[in-house]
Coordinates of C-alpha atoms and ligand atoms in Angstrom, one line a residue:
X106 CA -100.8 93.8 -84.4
X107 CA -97.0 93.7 -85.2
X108 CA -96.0 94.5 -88.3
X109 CA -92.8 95.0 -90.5
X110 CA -91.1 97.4 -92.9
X111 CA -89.2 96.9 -95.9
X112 CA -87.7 100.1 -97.9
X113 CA -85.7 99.1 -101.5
X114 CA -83.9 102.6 -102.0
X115 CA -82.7 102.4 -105.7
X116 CA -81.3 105.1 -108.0
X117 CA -84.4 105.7 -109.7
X118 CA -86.6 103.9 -107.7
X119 CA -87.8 103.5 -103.6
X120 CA -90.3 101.3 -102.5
X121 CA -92.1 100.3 -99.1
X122 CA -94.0 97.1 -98.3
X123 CA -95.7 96.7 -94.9
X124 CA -95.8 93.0 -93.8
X125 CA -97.7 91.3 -91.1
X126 CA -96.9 88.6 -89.3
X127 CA -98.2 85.8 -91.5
X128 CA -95.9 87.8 -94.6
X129 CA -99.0 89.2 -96.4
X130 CA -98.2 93.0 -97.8
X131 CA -101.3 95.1 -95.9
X132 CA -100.0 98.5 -97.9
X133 CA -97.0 99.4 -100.2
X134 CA -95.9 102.3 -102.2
X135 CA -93.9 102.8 -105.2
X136 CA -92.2 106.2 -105.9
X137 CA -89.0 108.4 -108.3
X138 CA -86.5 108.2 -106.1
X139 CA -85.3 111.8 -108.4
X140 CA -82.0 112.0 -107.6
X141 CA -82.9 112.7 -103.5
X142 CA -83.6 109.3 -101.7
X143 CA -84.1 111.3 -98.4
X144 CA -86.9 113.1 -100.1
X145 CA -88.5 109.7 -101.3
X146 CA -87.9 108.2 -98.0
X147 CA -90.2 110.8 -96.4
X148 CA -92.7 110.6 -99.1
X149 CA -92.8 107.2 -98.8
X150 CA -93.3 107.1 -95.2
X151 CA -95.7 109.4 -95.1
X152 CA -97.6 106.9 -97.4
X153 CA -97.6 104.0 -94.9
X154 CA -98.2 106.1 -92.2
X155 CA -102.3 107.4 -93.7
X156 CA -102.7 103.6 -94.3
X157 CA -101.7 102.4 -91.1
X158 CA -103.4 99.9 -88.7
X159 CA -104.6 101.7 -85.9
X160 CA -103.5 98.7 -83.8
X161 CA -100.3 98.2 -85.4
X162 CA -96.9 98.5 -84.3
X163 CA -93.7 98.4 -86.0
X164 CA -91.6 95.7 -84.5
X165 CA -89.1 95.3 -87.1
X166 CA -87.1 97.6 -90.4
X167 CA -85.2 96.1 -93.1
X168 CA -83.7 98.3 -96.2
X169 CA -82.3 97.1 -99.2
X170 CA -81.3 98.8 -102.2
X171 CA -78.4 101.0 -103.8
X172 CA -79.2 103.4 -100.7
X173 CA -79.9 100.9 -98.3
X174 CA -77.3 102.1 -96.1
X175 CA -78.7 105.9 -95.5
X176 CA -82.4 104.4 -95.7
X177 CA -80.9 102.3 -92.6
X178 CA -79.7 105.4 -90.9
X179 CA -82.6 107.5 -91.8
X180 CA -85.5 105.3 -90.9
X181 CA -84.1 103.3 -88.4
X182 CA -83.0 99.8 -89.4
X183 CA -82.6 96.4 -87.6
X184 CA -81.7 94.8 -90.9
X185 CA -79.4 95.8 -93.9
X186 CA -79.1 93.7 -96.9
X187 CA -77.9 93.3 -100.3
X188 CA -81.0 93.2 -103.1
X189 CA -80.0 89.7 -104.2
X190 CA -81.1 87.9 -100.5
X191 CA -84.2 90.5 -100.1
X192 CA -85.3 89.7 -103.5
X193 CA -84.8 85.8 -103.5
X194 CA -86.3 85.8 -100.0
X195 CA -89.7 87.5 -101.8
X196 CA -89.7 85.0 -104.4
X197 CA -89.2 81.9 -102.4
X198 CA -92.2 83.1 -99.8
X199 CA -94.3 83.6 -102.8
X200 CA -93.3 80.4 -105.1
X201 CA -91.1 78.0 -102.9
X202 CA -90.4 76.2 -106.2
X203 CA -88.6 79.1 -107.5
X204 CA -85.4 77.8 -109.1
X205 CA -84.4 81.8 -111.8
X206 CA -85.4 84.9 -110.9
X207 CA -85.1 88.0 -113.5
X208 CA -84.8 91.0 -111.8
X209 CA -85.0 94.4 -114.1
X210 CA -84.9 97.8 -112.0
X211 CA -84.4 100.8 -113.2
X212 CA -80.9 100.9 -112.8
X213 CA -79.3 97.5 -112.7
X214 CA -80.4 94.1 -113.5
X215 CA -80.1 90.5 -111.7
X216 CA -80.1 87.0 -112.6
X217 CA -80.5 85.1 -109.5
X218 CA -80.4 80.7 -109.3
X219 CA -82.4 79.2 -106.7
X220 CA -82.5 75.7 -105.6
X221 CA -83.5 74.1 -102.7
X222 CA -85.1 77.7 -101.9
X223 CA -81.1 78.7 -101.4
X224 CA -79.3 81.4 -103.3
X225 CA -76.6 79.5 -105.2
X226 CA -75.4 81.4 -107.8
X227 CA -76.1 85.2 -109.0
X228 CA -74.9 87.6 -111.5
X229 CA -75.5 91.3 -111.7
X230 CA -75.2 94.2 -114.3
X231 CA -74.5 97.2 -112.6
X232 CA -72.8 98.7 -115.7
X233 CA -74.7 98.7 -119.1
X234 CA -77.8 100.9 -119.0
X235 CA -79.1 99.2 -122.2
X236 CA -80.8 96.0 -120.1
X237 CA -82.3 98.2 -117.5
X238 CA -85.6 100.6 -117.0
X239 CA -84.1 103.6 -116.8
X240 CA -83.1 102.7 -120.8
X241 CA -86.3 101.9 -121.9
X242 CA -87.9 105.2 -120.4
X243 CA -85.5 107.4 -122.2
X244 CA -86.3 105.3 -125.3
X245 CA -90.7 105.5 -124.9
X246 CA -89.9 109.3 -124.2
X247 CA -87.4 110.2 -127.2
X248 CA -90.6 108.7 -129.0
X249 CA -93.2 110.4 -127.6
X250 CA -94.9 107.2 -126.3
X251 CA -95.7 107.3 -122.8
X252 CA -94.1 104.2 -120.8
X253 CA -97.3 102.6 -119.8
X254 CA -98.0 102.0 -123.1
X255 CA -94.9 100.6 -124.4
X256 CA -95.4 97.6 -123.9
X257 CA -98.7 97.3 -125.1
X258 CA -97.5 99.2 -128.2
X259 CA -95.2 96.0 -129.0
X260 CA -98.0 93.6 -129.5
X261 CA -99.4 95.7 -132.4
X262 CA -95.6 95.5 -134.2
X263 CA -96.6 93.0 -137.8
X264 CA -92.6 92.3 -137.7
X265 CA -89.3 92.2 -135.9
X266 CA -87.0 94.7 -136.1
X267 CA -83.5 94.1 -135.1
X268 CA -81.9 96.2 -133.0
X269 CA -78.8 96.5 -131.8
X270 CA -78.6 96.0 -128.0
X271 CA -75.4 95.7 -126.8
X272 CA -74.9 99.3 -125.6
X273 CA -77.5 102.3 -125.2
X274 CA -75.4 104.3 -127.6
X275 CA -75.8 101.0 -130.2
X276 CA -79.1 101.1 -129.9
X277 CA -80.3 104.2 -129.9
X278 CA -78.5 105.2 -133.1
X279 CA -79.8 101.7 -134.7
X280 CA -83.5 102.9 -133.5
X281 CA -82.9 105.9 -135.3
X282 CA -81.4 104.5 -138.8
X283 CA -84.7 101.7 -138.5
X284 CA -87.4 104.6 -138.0
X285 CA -85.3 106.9 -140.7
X286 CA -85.6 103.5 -143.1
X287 CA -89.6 103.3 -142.6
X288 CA -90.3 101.0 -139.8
X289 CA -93.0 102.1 -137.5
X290 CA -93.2 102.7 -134.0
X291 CA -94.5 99.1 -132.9
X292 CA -91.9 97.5 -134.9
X293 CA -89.0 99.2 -133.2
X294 CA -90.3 99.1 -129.9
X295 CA -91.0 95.5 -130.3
X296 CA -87.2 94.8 -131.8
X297 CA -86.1 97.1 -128.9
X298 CA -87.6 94.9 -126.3
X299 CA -86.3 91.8 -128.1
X300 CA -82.7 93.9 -127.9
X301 CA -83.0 93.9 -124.2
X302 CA -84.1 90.5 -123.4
X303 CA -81.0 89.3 -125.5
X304 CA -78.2 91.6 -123.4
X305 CA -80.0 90.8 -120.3
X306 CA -79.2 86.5 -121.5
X307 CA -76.0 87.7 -123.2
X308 CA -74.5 89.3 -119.8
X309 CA -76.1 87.0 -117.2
X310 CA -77.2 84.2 -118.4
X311 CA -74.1 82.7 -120.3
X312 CA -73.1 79.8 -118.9
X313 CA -75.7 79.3 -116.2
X314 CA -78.7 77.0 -116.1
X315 CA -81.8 78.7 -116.7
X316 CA -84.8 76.1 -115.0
X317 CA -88.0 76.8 -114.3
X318 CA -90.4 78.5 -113.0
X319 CA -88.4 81.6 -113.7
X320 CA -89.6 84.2 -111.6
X321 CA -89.9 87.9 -113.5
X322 CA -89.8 91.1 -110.9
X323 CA -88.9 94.4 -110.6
X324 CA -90.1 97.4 -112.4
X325 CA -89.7 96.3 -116.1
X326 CA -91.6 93.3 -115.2
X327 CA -95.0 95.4 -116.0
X328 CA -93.9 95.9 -119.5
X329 CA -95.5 93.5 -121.1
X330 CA -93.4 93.8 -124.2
X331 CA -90.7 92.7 -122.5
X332 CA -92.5 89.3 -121.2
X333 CA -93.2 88.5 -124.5
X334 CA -90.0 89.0 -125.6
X335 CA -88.7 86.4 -123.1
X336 CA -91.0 84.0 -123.7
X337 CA -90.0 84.0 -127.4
X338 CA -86.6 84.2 -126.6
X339 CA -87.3 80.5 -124.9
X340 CA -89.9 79.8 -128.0
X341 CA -92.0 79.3 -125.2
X342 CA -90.6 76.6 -123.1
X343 CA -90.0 78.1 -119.8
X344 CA -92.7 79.6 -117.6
X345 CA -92.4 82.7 -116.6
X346 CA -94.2 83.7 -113.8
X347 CA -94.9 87.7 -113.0
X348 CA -95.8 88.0 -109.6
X349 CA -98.6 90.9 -108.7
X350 CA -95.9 92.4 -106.3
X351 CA -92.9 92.3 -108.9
X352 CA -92.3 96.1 -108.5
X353 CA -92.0 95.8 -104.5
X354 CA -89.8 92.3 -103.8
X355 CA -87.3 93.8 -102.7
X356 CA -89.0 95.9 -100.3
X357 CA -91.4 92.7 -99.1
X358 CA -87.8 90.1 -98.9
X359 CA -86.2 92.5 -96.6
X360 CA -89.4 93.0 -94.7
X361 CA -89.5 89.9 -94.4
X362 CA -85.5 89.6 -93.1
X363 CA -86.5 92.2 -90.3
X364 CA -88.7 89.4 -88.6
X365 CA -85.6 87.4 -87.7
X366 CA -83.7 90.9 -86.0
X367 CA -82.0 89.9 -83.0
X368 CA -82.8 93.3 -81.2
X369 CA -84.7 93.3 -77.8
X370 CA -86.6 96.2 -79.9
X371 CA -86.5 97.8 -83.2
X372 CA -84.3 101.0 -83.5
X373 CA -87.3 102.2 -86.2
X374 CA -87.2 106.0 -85.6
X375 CA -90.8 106.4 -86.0
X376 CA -93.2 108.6 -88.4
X377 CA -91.4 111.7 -86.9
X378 CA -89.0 111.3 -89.6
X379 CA -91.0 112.7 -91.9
X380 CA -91.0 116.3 -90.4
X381 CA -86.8 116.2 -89.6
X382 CA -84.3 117.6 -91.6
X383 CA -81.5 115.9 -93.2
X384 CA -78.3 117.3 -94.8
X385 CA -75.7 114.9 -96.8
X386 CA -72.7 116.7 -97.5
X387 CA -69.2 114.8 -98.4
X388 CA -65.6 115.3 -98.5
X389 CA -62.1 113.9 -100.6
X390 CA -59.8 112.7 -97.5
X391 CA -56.6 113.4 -98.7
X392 CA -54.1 111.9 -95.8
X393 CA -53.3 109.2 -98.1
X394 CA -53.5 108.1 -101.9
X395 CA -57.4 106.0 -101.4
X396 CA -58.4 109.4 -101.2
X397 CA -61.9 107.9 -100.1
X398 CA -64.5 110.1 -100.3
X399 CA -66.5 110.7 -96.8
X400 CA -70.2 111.1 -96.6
X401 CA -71.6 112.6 -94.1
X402 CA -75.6 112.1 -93.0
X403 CA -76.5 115.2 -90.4
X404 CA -80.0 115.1 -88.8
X405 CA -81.0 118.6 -87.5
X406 CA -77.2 119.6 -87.5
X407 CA -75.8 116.4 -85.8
X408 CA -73.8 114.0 -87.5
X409 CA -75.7 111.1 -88.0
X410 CA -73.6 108.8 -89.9
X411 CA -70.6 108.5 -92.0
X412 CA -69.5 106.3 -94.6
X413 CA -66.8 105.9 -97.3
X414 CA -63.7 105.5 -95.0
X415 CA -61.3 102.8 -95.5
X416 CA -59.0 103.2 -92.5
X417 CA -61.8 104.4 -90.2
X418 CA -60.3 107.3 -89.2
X419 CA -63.4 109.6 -89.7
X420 CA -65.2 109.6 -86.2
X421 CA -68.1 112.4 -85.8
X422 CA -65.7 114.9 -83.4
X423 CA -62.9 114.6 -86.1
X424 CA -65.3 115.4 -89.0
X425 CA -66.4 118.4 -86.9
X426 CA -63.4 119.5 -86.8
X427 CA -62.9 119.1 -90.3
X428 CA -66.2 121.2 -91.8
X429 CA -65.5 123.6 -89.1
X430 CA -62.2 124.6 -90.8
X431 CA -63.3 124.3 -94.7
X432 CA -66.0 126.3 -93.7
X433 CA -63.2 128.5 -91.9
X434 CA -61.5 128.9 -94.7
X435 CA -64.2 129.1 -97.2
X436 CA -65.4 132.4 -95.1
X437 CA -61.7 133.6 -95.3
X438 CA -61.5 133.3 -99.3
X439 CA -64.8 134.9 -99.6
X440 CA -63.7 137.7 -97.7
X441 CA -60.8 138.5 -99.8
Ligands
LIG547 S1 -59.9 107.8 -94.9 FE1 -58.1 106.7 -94.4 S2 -57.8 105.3 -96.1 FE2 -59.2 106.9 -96.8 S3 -57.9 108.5 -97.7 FE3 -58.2 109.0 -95.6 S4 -56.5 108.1 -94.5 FE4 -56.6 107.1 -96.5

């Protein structure tokens, strides 16, 4: 059977999706990235592998994501895209009348238009914290409430509580003057979720024509707070439409992508991944003012790959070189 792999490396999230030919998801997984995508890569593989078809065979790897360029290295990748094409490529396999996805990670967030199942406009917020996951998990845990039931906690709220959602330092302080004036938890969990769902319109949204059905994924998407808030935002008059697989489109749209590799095999690197050892170190090149910073992926103490160089100067022998004397020195200064 052939099959395909899709890997969504984010910040604070990496996901898998294993696709057959027909596109179907046969197994998936959902982990922390913690600070150590490397270690979630493993762990991740390591998932797919116990579930996989004894008759299967990998014949193509796409990665996505924040990290998708070290998930390519590290895995073994015939494709390497940006989130916006693997995730609009999910949607329009699973509802080719797509015409707005809303994508909320845990990190960023994305507002993608669709029509005629083409990408033709996006927009991306990469910088305010407030209108992503990562926000509302600090929030559910500064109030004791864990994040599976935020949402859930929201429907019980009697009232709206504004809150002030432009920034994370806004609101947070504005949470804490509303709870120190009486309101309860539901009420400013609700007004929190209504704060988000107006930055994430506010940054994305203004100016662009939001039709329907609006596709909702990514990992916010299971809060189901935050779908209502949406759907009051629009009083109800758009569709929104959360797909069962919201937390894995990326993963699935770049699985997905690998199918159409132009390879005479995939350069997948196999399960034996999980057992090898990787070491990411990096370096300020100082030989002129870019003063890029070079990172450096080394597999069982071989360079790997290396990134971050605008000239393209750094080859693997050259970077050798380099470690070799900071290490030199290093020694030297320790010595003294
Ligand atoms: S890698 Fe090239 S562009 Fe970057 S700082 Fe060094 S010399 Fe300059």
């Amino acid at each position: 059977m052939n099959l395909y792999l899709g890997v969504d490396v984010g910040s604070v999230t990496t996901k898998y999706a294993l696709v057959n030919e027909e596109k179907k998801v046969l197994s998936s997984c959902y982990l922390k990235t913690s600070g150590d995508p490397i270690t979630a890569l493993k762990e991740g593989l390591t998932l797919i592998k116990r579930h996989f078809p004894s008759d299967g065979e990998i014949r193509g790897v796409g990665t996505t994501g924040s990290a998708r360029h070290l998930a390519g290295v590290v895995v073994g990748a015939d494709v390497v895209k940006n989130e916006i094409t693997a995730h609009a490529v999910a949607a329009i396999t699973l509802i080719p009348e797509v015409r707005t996805i809303f994508e909320i990670g845990g990190q960023d967030s994305k507002l993608i238009i669709i029509r005629n199942r083409v990408v033709e406009d996006f927009a991306m917020n990469t910088i305010c914290a407030a209108g992503t996951g990562s926000f509302l998990e600090h929030q559910a845990d500064r109030l004791r409430i864990p994040i599976e039931e935020f949402g859930k906690l929201a429907f019980e709220a009697r009232q709206s509580v504004r809150i002030a959602g432009r920034c994370t330092v806004f609101a947070e302080s504005d949470m804490i003057h509303k709870q120190q004036l009486g309101f309860g938890k539901p009420e400013i969990i609700k007004g929190l979720c209504e704060a988000l769902v107006r930055n994430f319109i506010n940054n994305l949204a203004t100016g662009k024509n939001i039709e329907v059905p609006i596709v909702f994924q990514g990992g916010v998407a299971a809060n189901q707070g935050i779908v209502r808030a949406f759907k009051d935002f629009f009083q109800g008059k758009k569709t929104i439409i959360v797909p069962e697989e919201h937390g894995i489109m990326g993963a699935w749209g770049v699985a997905i992508l690998s199918m159409g590799h132009e390879r005479e095999s995939t350069v997948f690197q196999g399960f034996d991944v999980i057992h090898k050892n990787f070491e990411n170190r990096s370096f300020t090149c100082e030989d002129c003012p870019n003063n890029c910073e070079i990172v450096i992926l080394k597999e069982e103490e071989k360079i790997k790959a290396l990134w971050g160089s605008r000239c393209g100067k750094w080859v693997p022998d050259l970077v050798e070189r380099k470690l070799v004397e900071t290490e030199d020195v290093l020694l030297e200064y320790s010595e003294k």
